[in-house]
PDB file of C-alpha atoms and ligand atoms in Angstrom:
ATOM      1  CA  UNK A   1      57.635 126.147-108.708  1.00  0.00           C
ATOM      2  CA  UNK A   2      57.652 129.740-107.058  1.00  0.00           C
ATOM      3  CA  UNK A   3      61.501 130.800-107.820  1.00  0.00           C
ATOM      4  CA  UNK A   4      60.753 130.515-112.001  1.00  0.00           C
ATOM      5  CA  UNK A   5      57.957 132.334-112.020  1.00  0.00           C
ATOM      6  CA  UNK A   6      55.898 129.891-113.336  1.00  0.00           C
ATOM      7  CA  UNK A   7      52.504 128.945-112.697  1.00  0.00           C
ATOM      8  CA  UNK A   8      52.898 126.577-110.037  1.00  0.00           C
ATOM      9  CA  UNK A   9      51.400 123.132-110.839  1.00  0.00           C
ATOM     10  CA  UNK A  10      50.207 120.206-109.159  1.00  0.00           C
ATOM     11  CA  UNK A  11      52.821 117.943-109.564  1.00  0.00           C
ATOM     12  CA  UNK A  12      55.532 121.055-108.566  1.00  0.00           C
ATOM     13  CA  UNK A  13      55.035 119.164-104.673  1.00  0.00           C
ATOM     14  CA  UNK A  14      55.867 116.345-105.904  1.00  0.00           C
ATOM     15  CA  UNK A  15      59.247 117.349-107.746  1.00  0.00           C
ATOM     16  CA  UNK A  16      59.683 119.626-103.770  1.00  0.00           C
ATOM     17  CA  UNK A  17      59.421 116.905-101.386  1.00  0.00           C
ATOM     18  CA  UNK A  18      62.016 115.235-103.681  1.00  0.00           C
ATOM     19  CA  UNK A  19      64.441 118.241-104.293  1.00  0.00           C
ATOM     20  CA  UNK A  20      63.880 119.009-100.477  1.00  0.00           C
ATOM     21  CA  UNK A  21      62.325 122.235-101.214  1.00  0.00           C
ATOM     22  CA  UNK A  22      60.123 123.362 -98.623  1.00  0.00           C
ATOM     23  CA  UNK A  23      56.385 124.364 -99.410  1.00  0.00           C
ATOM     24  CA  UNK A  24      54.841 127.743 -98.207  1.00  0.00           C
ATOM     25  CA  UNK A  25      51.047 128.300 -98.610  1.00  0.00           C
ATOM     26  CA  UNK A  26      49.700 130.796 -96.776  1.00  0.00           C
ATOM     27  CA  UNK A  27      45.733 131.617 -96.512  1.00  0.00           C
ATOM     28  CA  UNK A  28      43.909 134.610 -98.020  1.00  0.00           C
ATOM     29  CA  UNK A  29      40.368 135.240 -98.010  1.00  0.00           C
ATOM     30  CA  UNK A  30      40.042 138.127-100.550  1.00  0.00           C
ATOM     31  CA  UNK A  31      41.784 139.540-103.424  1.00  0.00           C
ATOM     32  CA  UNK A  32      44.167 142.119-102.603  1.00  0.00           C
ATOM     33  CA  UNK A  33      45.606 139.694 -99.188  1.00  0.00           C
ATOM     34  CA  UNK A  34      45.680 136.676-102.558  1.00  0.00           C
ATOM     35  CA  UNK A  35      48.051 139.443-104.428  1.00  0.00           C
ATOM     36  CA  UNK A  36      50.337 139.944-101.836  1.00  0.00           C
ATOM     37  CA  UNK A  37      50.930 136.370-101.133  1.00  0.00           C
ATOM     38  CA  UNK A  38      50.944 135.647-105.146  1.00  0.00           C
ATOM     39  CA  UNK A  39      53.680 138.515-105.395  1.00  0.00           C
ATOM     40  CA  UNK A  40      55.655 137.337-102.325  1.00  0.00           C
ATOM     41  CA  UNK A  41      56.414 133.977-103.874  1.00  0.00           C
ATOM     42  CA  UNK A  42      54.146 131.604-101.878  1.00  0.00           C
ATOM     43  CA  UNK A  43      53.732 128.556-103.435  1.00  0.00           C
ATOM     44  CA  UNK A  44      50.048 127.873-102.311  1.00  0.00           C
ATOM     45  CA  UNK A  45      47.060 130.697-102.053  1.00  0.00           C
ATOM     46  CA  UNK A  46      44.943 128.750 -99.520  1.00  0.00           C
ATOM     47  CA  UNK A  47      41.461 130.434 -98.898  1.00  0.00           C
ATOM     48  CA  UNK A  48      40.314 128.242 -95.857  1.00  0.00           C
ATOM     49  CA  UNK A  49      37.223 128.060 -93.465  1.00  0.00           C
ATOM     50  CA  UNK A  50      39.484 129.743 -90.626  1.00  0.00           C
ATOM     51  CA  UNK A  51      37.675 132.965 -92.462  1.00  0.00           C
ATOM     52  CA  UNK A  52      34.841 132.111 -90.116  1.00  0.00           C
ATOM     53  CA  UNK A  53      36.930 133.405 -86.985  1.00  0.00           C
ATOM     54  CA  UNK A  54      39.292 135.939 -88.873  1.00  0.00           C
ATOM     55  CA  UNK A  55      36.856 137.389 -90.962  1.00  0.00           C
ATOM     56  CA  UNK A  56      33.336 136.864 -90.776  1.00  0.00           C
ATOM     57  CA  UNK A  57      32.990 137.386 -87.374  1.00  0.00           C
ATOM     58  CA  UNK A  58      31.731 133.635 -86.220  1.00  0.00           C
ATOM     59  CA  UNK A  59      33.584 131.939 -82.972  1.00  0.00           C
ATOM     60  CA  UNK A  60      34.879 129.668 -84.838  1.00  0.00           C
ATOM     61  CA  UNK A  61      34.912 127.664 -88.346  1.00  0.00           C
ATOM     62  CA  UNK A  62      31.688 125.631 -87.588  1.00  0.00           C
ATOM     63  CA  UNK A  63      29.291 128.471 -89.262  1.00  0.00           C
ATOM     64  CA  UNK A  64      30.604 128.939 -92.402  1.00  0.00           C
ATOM     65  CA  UNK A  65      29.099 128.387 -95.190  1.00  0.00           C
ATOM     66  CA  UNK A  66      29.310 126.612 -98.757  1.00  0.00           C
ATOM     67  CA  UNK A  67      28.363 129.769-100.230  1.00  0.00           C
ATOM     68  CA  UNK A  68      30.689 132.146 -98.476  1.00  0.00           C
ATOM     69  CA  UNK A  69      33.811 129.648 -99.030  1.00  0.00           C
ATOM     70  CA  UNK A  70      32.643 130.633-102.632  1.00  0.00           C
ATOM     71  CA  UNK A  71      32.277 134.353-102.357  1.00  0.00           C
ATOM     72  CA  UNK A  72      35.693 134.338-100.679  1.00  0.00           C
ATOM     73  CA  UNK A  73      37.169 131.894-102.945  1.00  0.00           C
ATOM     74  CA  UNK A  74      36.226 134.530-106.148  1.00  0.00           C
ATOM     75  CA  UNK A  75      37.425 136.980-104.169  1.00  0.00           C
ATOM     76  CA  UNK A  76      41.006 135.340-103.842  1.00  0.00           C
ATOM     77  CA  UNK A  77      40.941 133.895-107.206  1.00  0.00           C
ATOM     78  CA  UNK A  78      40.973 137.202-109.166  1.00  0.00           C
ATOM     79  CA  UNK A  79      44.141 138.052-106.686  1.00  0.00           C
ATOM     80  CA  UNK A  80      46.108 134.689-107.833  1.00  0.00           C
ATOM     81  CA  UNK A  81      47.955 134.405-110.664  1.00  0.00           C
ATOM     82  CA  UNK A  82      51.331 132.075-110.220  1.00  0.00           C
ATOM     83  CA  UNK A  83      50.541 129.892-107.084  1.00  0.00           C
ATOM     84  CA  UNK A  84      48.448 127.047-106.756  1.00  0.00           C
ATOM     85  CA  UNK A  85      45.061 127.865-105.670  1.00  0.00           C
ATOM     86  CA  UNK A  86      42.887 125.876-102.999  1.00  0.00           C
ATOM     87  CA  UNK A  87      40.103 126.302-101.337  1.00  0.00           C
ATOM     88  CA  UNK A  88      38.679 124.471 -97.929  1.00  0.00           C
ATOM     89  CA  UNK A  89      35.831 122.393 -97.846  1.00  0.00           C
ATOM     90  CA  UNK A  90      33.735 123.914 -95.087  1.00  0.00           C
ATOM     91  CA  UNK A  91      32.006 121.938 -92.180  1.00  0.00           C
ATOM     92  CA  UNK A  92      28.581 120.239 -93.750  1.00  0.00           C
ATOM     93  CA  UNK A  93      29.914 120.453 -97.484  1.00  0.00           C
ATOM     94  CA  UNK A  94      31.758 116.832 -97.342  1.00  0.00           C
ATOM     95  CA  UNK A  95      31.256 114.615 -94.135  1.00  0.00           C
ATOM     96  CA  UNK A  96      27.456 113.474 -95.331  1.00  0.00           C
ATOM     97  CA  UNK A  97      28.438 111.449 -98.382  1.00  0.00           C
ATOM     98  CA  UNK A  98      30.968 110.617-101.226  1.00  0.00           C
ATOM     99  CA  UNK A  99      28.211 112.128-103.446  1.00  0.00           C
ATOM    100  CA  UNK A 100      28.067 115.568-101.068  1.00  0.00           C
ATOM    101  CA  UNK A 101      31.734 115.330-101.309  1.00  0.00           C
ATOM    102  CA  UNK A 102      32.378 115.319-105.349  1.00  0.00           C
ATOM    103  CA  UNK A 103      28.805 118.080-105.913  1.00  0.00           C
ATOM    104  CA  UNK A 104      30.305 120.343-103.395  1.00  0.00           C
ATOM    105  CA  UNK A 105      34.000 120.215-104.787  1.00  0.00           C
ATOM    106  CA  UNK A 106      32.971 121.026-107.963  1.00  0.00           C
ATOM    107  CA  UNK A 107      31.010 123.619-107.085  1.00  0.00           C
ATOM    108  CA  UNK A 108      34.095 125.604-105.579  1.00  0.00           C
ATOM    109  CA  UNK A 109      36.523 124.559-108.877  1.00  0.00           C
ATOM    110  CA  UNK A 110      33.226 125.896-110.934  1.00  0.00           C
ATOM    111  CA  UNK A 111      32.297 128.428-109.038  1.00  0.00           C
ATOM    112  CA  UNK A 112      35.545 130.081-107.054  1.00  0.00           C
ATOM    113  CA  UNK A 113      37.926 129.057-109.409  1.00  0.00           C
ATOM    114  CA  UNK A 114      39.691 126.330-107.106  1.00  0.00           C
ATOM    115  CA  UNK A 115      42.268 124.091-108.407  1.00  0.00           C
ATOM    116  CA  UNK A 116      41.907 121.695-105.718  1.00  0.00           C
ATOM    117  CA  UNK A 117      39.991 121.341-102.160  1.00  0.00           C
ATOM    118  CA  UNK A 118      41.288 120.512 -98.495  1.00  0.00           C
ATOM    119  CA  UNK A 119      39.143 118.243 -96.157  1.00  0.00           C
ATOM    120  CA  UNK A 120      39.583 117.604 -92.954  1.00  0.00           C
ATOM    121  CA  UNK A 121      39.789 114.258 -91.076  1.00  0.00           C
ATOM    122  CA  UNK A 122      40.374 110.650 -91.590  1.00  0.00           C
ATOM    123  CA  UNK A 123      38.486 107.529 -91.258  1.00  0.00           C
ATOM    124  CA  UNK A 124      35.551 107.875 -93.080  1.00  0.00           C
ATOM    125  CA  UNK A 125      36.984 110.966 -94.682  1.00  0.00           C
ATOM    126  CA  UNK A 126      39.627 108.671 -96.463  1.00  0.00           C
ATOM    127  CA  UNK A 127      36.404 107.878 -98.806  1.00  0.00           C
ATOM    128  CA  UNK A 128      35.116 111.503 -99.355  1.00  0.00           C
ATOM    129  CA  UNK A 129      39.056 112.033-100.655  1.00  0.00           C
ATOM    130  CA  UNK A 130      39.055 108.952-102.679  1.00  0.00           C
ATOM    131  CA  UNK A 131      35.342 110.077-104.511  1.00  0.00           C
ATOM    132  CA  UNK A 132      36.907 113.441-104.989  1.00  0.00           C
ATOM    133  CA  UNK A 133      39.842 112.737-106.581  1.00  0.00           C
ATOM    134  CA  UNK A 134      38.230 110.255-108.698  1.00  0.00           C
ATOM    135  CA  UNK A 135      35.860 113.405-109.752  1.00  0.00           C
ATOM    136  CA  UNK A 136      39.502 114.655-110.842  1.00  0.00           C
ATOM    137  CA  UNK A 137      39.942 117.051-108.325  1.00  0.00           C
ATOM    138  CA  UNK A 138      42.793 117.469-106.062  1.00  0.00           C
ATOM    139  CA  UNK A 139      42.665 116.695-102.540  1.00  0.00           C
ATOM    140  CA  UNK A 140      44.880 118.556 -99.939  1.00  0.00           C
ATOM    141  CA  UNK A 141      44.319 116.148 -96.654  1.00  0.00           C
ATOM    142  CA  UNK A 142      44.333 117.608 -93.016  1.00  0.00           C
ATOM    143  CA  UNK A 143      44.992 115.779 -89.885  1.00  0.00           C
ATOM    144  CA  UNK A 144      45.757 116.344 -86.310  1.00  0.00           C
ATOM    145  CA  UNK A 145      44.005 119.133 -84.898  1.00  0.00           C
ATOM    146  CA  UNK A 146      41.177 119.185 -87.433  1.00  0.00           C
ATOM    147  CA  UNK A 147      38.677 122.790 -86.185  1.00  0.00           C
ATOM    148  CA  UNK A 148      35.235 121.126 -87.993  1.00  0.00           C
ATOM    149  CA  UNK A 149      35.385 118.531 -85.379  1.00  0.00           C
ATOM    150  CA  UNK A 150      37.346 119.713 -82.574  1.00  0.00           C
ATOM    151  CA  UNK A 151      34.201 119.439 -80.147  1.00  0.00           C
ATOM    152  CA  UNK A 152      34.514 115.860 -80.926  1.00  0.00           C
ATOM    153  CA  UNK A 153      37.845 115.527 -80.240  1.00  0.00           C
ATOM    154  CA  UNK A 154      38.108 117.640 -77.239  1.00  0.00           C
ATOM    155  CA  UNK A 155      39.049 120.735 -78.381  1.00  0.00           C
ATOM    156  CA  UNK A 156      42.784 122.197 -80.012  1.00  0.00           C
ATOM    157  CA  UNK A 157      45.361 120.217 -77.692  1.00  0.00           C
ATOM    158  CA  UNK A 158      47.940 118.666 -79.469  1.00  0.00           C
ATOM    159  CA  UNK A 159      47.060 115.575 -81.301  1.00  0.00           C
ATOM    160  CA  UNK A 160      49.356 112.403 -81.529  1.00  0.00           C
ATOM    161  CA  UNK A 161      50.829 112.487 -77.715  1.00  0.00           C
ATOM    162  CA  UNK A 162      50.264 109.327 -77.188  1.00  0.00           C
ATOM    163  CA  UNK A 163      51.529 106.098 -78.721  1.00  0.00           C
ATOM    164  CA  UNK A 164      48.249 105.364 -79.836  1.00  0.00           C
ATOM    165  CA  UNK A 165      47.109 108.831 -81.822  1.00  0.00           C
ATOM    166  CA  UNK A 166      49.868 109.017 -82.795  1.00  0.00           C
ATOM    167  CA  UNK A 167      49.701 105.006 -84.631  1.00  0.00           C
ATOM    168  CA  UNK A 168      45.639 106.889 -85.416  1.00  0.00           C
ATOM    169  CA  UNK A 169      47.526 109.863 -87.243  1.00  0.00           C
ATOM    170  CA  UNK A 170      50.365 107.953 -89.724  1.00  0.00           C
ATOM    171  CA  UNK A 171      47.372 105.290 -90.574  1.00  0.00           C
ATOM    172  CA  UNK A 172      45.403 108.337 -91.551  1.00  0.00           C
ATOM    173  CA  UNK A 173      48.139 109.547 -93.825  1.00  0.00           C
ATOM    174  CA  UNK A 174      48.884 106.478 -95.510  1.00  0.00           C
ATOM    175  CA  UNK A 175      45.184 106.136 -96.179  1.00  0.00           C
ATOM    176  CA  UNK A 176      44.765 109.837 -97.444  1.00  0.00           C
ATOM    177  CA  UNK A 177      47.891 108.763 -99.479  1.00  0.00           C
ATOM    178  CA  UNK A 178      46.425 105.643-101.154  1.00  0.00           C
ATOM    179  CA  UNK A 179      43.126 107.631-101.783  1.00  0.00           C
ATOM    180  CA  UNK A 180      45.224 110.135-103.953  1.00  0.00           C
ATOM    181  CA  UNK A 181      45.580 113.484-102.064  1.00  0.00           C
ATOM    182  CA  UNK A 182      48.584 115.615-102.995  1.00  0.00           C
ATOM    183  CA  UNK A 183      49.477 116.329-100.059  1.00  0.00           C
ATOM    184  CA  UNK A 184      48.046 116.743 -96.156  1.00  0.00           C
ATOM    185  CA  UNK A 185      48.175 119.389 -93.733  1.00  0.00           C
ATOM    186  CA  UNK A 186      49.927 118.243 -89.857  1.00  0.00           C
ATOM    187  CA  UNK A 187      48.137 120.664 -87.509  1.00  0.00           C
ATOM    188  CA  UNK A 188      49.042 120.937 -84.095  1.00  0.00           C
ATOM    189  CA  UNK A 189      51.199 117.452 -84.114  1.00  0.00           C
ATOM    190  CA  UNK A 190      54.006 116.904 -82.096  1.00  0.00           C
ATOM    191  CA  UNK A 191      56.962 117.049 -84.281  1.00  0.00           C
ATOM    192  CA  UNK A 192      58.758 113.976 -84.149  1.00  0.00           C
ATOM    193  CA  UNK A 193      55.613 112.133 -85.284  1.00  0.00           C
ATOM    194  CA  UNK A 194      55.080 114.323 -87.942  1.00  0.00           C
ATOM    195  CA  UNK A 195      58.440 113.773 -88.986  1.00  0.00           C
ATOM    196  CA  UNK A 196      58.165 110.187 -88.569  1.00  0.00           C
ATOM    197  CA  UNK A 197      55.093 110.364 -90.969  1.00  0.00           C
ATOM    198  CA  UNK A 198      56.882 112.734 -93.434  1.00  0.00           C
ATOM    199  CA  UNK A 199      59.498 110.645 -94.549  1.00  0.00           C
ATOM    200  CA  UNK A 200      56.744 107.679 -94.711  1.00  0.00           C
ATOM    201  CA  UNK A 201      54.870 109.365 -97.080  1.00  0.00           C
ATOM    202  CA  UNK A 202      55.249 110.216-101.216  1.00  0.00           C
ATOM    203  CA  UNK A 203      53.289 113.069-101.035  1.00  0.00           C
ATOM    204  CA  UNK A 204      54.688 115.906 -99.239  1.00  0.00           C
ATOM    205  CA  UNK A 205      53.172 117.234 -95.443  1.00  0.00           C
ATOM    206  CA  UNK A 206      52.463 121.197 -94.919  1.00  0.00           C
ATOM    207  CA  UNK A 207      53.277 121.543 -91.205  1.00  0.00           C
ATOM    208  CA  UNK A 208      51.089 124.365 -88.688  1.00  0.00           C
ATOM    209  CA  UNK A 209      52.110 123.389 -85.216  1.00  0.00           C
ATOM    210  CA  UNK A 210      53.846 120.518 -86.748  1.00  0.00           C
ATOM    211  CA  UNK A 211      57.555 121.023 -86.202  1.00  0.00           C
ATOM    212  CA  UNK A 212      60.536 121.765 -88.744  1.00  0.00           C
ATOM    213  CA  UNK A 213      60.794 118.345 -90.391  1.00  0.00           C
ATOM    214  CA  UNK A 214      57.394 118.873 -92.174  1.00  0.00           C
ATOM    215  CA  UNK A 215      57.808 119.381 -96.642  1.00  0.00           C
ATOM    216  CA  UNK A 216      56.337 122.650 -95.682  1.00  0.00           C
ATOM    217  CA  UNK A 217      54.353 125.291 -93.550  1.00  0.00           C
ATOM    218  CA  UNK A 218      51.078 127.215 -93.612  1.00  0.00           C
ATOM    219  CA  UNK A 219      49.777 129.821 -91.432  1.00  0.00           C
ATOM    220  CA  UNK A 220      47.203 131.355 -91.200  1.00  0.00           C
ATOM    221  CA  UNK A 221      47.150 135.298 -92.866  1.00  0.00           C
ATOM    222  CA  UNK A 222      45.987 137.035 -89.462  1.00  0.00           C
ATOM    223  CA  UNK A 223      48.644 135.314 -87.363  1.00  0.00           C
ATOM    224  CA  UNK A 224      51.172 136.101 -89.447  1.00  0.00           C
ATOM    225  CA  UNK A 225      50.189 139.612 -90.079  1.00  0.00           C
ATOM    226  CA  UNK A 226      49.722 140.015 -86.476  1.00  0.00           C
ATOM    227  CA  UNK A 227      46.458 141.275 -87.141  1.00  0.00           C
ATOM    228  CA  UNK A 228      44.894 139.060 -84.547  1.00  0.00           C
ATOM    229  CA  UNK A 229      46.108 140.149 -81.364  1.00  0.00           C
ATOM    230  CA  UNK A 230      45.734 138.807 -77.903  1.00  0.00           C
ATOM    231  CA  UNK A 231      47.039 135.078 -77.107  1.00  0.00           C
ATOM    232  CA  UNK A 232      48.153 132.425 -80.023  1.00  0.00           C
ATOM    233  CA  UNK A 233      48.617 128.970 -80.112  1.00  0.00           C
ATOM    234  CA  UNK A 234      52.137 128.467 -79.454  1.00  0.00           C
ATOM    235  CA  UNK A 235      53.199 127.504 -83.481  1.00  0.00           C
ATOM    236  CA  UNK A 236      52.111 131.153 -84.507  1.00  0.00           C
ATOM    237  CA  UNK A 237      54.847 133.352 -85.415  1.00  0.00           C
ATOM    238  CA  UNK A 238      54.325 137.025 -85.838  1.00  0.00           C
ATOM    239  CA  UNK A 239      55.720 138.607 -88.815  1.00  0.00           C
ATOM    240  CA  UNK A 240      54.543 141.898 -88.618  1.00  0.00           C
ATOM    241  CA  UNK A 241      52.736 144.364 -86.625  1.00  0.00           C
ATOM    242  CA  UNK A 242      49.820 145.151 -88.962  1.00  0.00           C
ATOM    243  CA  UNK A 243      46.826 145.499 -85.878  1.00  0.00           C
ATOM    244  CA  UNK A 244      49.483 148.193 -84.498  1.00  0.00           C
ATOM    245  CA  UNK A 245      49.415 150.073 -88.259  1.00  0.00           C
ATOM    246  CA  UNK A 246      45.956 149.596 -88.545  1.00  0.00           C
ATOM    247  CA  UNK A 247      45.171 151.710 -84.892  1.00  0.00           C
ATOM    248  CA  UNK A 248      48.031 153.943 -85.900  1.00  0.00           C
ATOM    249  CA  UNK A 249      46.642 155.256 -88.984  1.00  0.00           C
ATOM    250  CA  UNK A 250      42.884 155.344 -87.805  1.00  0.00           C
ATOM    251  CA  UNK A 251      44.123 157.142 -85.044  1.00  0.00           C
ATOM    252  CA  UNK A 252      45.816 159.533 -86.998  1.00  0.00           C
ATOM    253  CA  UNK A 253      42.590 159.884 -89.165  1.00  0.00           C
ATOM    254  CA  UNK A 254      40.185 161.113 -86.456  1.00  0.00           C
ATOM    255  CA  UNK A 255      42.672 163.304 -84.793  1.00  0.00           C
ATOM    256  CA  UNK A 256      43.387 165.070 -88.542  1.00  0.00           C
ATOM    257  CA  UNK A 257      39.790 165.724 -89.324  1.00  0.00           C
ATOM    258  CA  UNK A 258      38.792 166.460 -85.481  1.00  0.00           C
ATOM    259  CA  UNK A 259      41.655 169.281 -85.773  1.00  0.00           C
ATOM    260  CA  UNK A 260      40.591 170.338 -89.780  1.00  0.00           C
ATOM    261  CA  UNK A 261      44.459 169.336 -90.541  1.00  0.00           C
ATOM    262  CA  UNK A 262      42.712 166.974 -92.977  1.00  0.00           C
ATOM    263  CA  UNK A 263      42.163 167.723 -96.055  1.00  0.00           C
ATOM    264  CA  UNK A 264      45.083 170.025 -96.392  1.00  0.00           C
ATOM    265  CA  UNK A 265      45.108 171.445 -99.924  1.00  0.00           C
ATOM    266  CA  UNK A 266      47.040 168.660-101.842  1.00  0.00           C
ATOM    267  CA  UNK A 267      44.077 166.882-101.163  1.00  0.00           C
ATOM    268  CA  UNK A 268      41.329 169.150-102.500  1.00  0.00           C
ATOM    269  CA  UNK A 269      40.078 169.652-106.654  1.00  0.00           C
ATOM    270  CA  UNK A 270      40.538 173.380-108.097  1.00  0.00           C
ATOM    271  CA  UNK A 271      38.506 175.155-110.086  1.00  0.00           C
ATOM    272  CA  UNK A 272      39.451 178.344-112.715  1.00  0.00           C
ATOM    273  CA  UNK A 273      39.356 181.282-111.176  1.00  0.00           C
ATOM    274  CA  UNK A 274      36.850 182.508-114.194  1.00  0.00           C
ATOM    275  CA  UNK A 275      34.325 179.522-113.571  1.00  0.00           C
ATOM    276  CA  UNK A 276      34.683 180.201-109.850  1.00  0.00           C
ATOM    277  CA  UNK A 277      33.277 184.109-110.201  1.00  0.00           C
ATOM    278  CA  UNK A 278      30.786 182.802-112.867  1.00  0.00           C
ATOM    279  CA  UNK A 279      29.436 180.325-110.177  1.00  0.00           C
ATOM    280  CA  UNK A 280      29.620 182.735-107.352  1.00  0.00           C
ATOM    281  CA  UNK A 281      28.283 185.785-108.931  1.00  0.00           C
ATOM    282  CA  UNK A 282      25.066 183.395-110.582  1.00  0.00           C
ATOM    283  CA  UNK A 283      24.383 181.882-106.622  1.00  0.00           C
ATOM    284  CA  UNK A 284      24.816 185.528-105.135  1.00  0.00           C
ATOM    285  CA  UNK A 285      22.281 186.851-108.137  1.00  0.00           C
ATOM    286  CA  UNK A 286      19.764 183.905-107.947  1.00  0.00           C
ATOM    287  CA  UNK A 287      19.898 183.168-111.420  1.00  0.00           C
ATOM    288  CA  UNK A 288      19.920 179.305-110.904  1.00  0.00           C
ATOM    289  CA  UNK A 289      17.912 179.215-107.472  1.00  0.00           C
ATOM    290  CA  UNK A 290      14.576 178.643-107.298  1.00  0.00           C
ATOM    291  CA  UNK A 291      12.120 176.087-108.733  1.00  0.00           C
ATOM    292  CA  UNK A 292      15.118 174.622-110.835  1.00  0.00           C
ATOM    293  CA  UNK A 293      15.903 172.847-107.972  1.00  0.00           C
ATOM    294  CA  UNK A 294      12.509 170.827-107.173  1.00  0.00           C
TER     295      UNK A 294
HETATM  296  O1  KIV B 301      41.257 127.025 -92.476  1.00  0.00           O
HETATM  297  C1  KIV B 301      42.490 127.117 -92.315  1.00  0.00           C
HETATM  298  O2  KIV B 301      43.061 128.207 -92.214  1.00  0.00           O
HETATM  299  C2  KIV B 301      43.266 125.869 -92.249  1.00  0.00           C
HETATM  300  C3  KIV B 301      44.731 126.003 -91.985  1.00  0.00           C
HETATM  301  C4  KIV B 301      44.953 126.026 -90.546  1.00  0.00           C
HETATM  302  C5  KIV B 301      45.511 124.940 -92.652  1.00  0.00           C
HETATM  303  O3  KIV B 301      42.723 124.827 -92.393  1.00  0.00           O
END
């Protein structure tokens, strides 16, 4: 697990839920953000579908693609070298068919380098987890507020406020449980049901909007960073001012080059004084102007 150094392994959240270890996986959608997370000591790289909003530039999740959860995924991959590397399953890659499912999930372990996939959902999903582990795959489940199909649930609110989602949610985890995922994400749960559901399950819950009593927590890279600015669901916790670096140093960049402060002569190559008059005195002369140059 992350405090050995170790490659982290898949049965490592097995052996934390037990020890009462708690789980950190944080997203990352290219290499150098994979690095710092590696380096930090998170236990799980998680490149998920949330780059749609933070950084392709879609509204939400909905757009992206098979093919850009792969560019992404590479990009992350060659970043990661201790934790445990996942990548989402993105909207239209899994809900069609067990078949769709298992092709698409090896695609990403082929093609980005994944050592196991998320999905989103229940219910029929349970299946789609089932195939995929039985392709010998890991599954990382994800209940509660689940982005693919908010629409169809009516949007972000909590999930699990009432007796009945709530009854909904554990049956979903106890299914994703018997169809072999590793573990399942709580999103935007209250948190005594997801602690009610965390001690009912082996396998270990990562908590986002899911209270304390979770086996772990994600968030999501941007949120943490505080690179997205502006209003946040109420779970995200701002770590860092890096939007505020960001405008401070671009700021600082135009006003340098506006005022010729930039490049100041650290920044600029020399040449010998010799070559220098040999170059000057051959441009002033004309000896290499002319047709040379057509
Ligand atoms: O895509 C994502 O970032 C996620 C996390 C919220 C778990 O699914």
């Amino acid at each position: 697990m992350s405090t050995s150094g170790a490659p982290v392994a898949i049965t490592d959240f097995a052996d934390m839920k037990r020890d009462g270890t708690r789980i950190v996986m944080v997203t990352a959608y290219d290499a150098p953000g994979a690095r710092f997370a590696d380096e930090s000591g998170v236990d799980i790289v998680f490149v998920g579908d949330s780059a749609g909003n933070n950084v392709l530039g879609y509204p939400d999740t909905t757009a992206v693609s098979m093919d850009e959860m792969i560019m992404l995924g590479r990009a992350a991959r060659r970043g990661t070298k201790r934790a445990f590397f996942l990548v989402d399953m993105p909207l239209g890659a899994f809900q069609a068919s067990d078949e769709d499912a298992v092709h698409n999930a090896i695609r990403l372990v082929k093609e980005s380098g994944a050592q196991g996939v998320k999905i989103e959902g229940g219910g029929a999903m349970v299946s789609r987890a089932r195939a995929i582990v039985g392709g010998g795959i890991p599954v990382m489940g994800h209940l509660g507020v689940t982005p693919q199909s908010a629409s169809a649930l009516g949007g972000h609110k909590a999930r699990g406020r009432t007796a009945q989602q709530a009854r909904q949610l554990y049956a979903d985890a106890m299914a994703l449980q018997a169809a072999g995922c590793f573990a399942i994400v709580l999103e935007a749960v209250p948190a005594r049901v997801a602690a009610r559901i965390t001690e009912a399950l082996r396998i270990p819950t990562i908590g986002i909007g899911a209270g304390p009593d979770c086996d772990g927590q994600v968030l999501v890279w941007h949120d943490l960073l505080g690179i997205n600015e502006g209003p946040a669901p109420r779970f995200v916790k701002r770590y860092a001012d890096v939007a505020g670096e960001i405008r401070r140093g671009l700021a600082a960049f135009v006003a340098e080059v506006r005022d010729g402060t930039y490049p100041a002569d650290e920044h600029v190559y020399k040449i010998p004084a010799e070559e220098l008059a040999l170059f000057e005195s051959e441009t002033a002369t004309g000896v290499i102007a002319g047709d040379d140059w057509l």
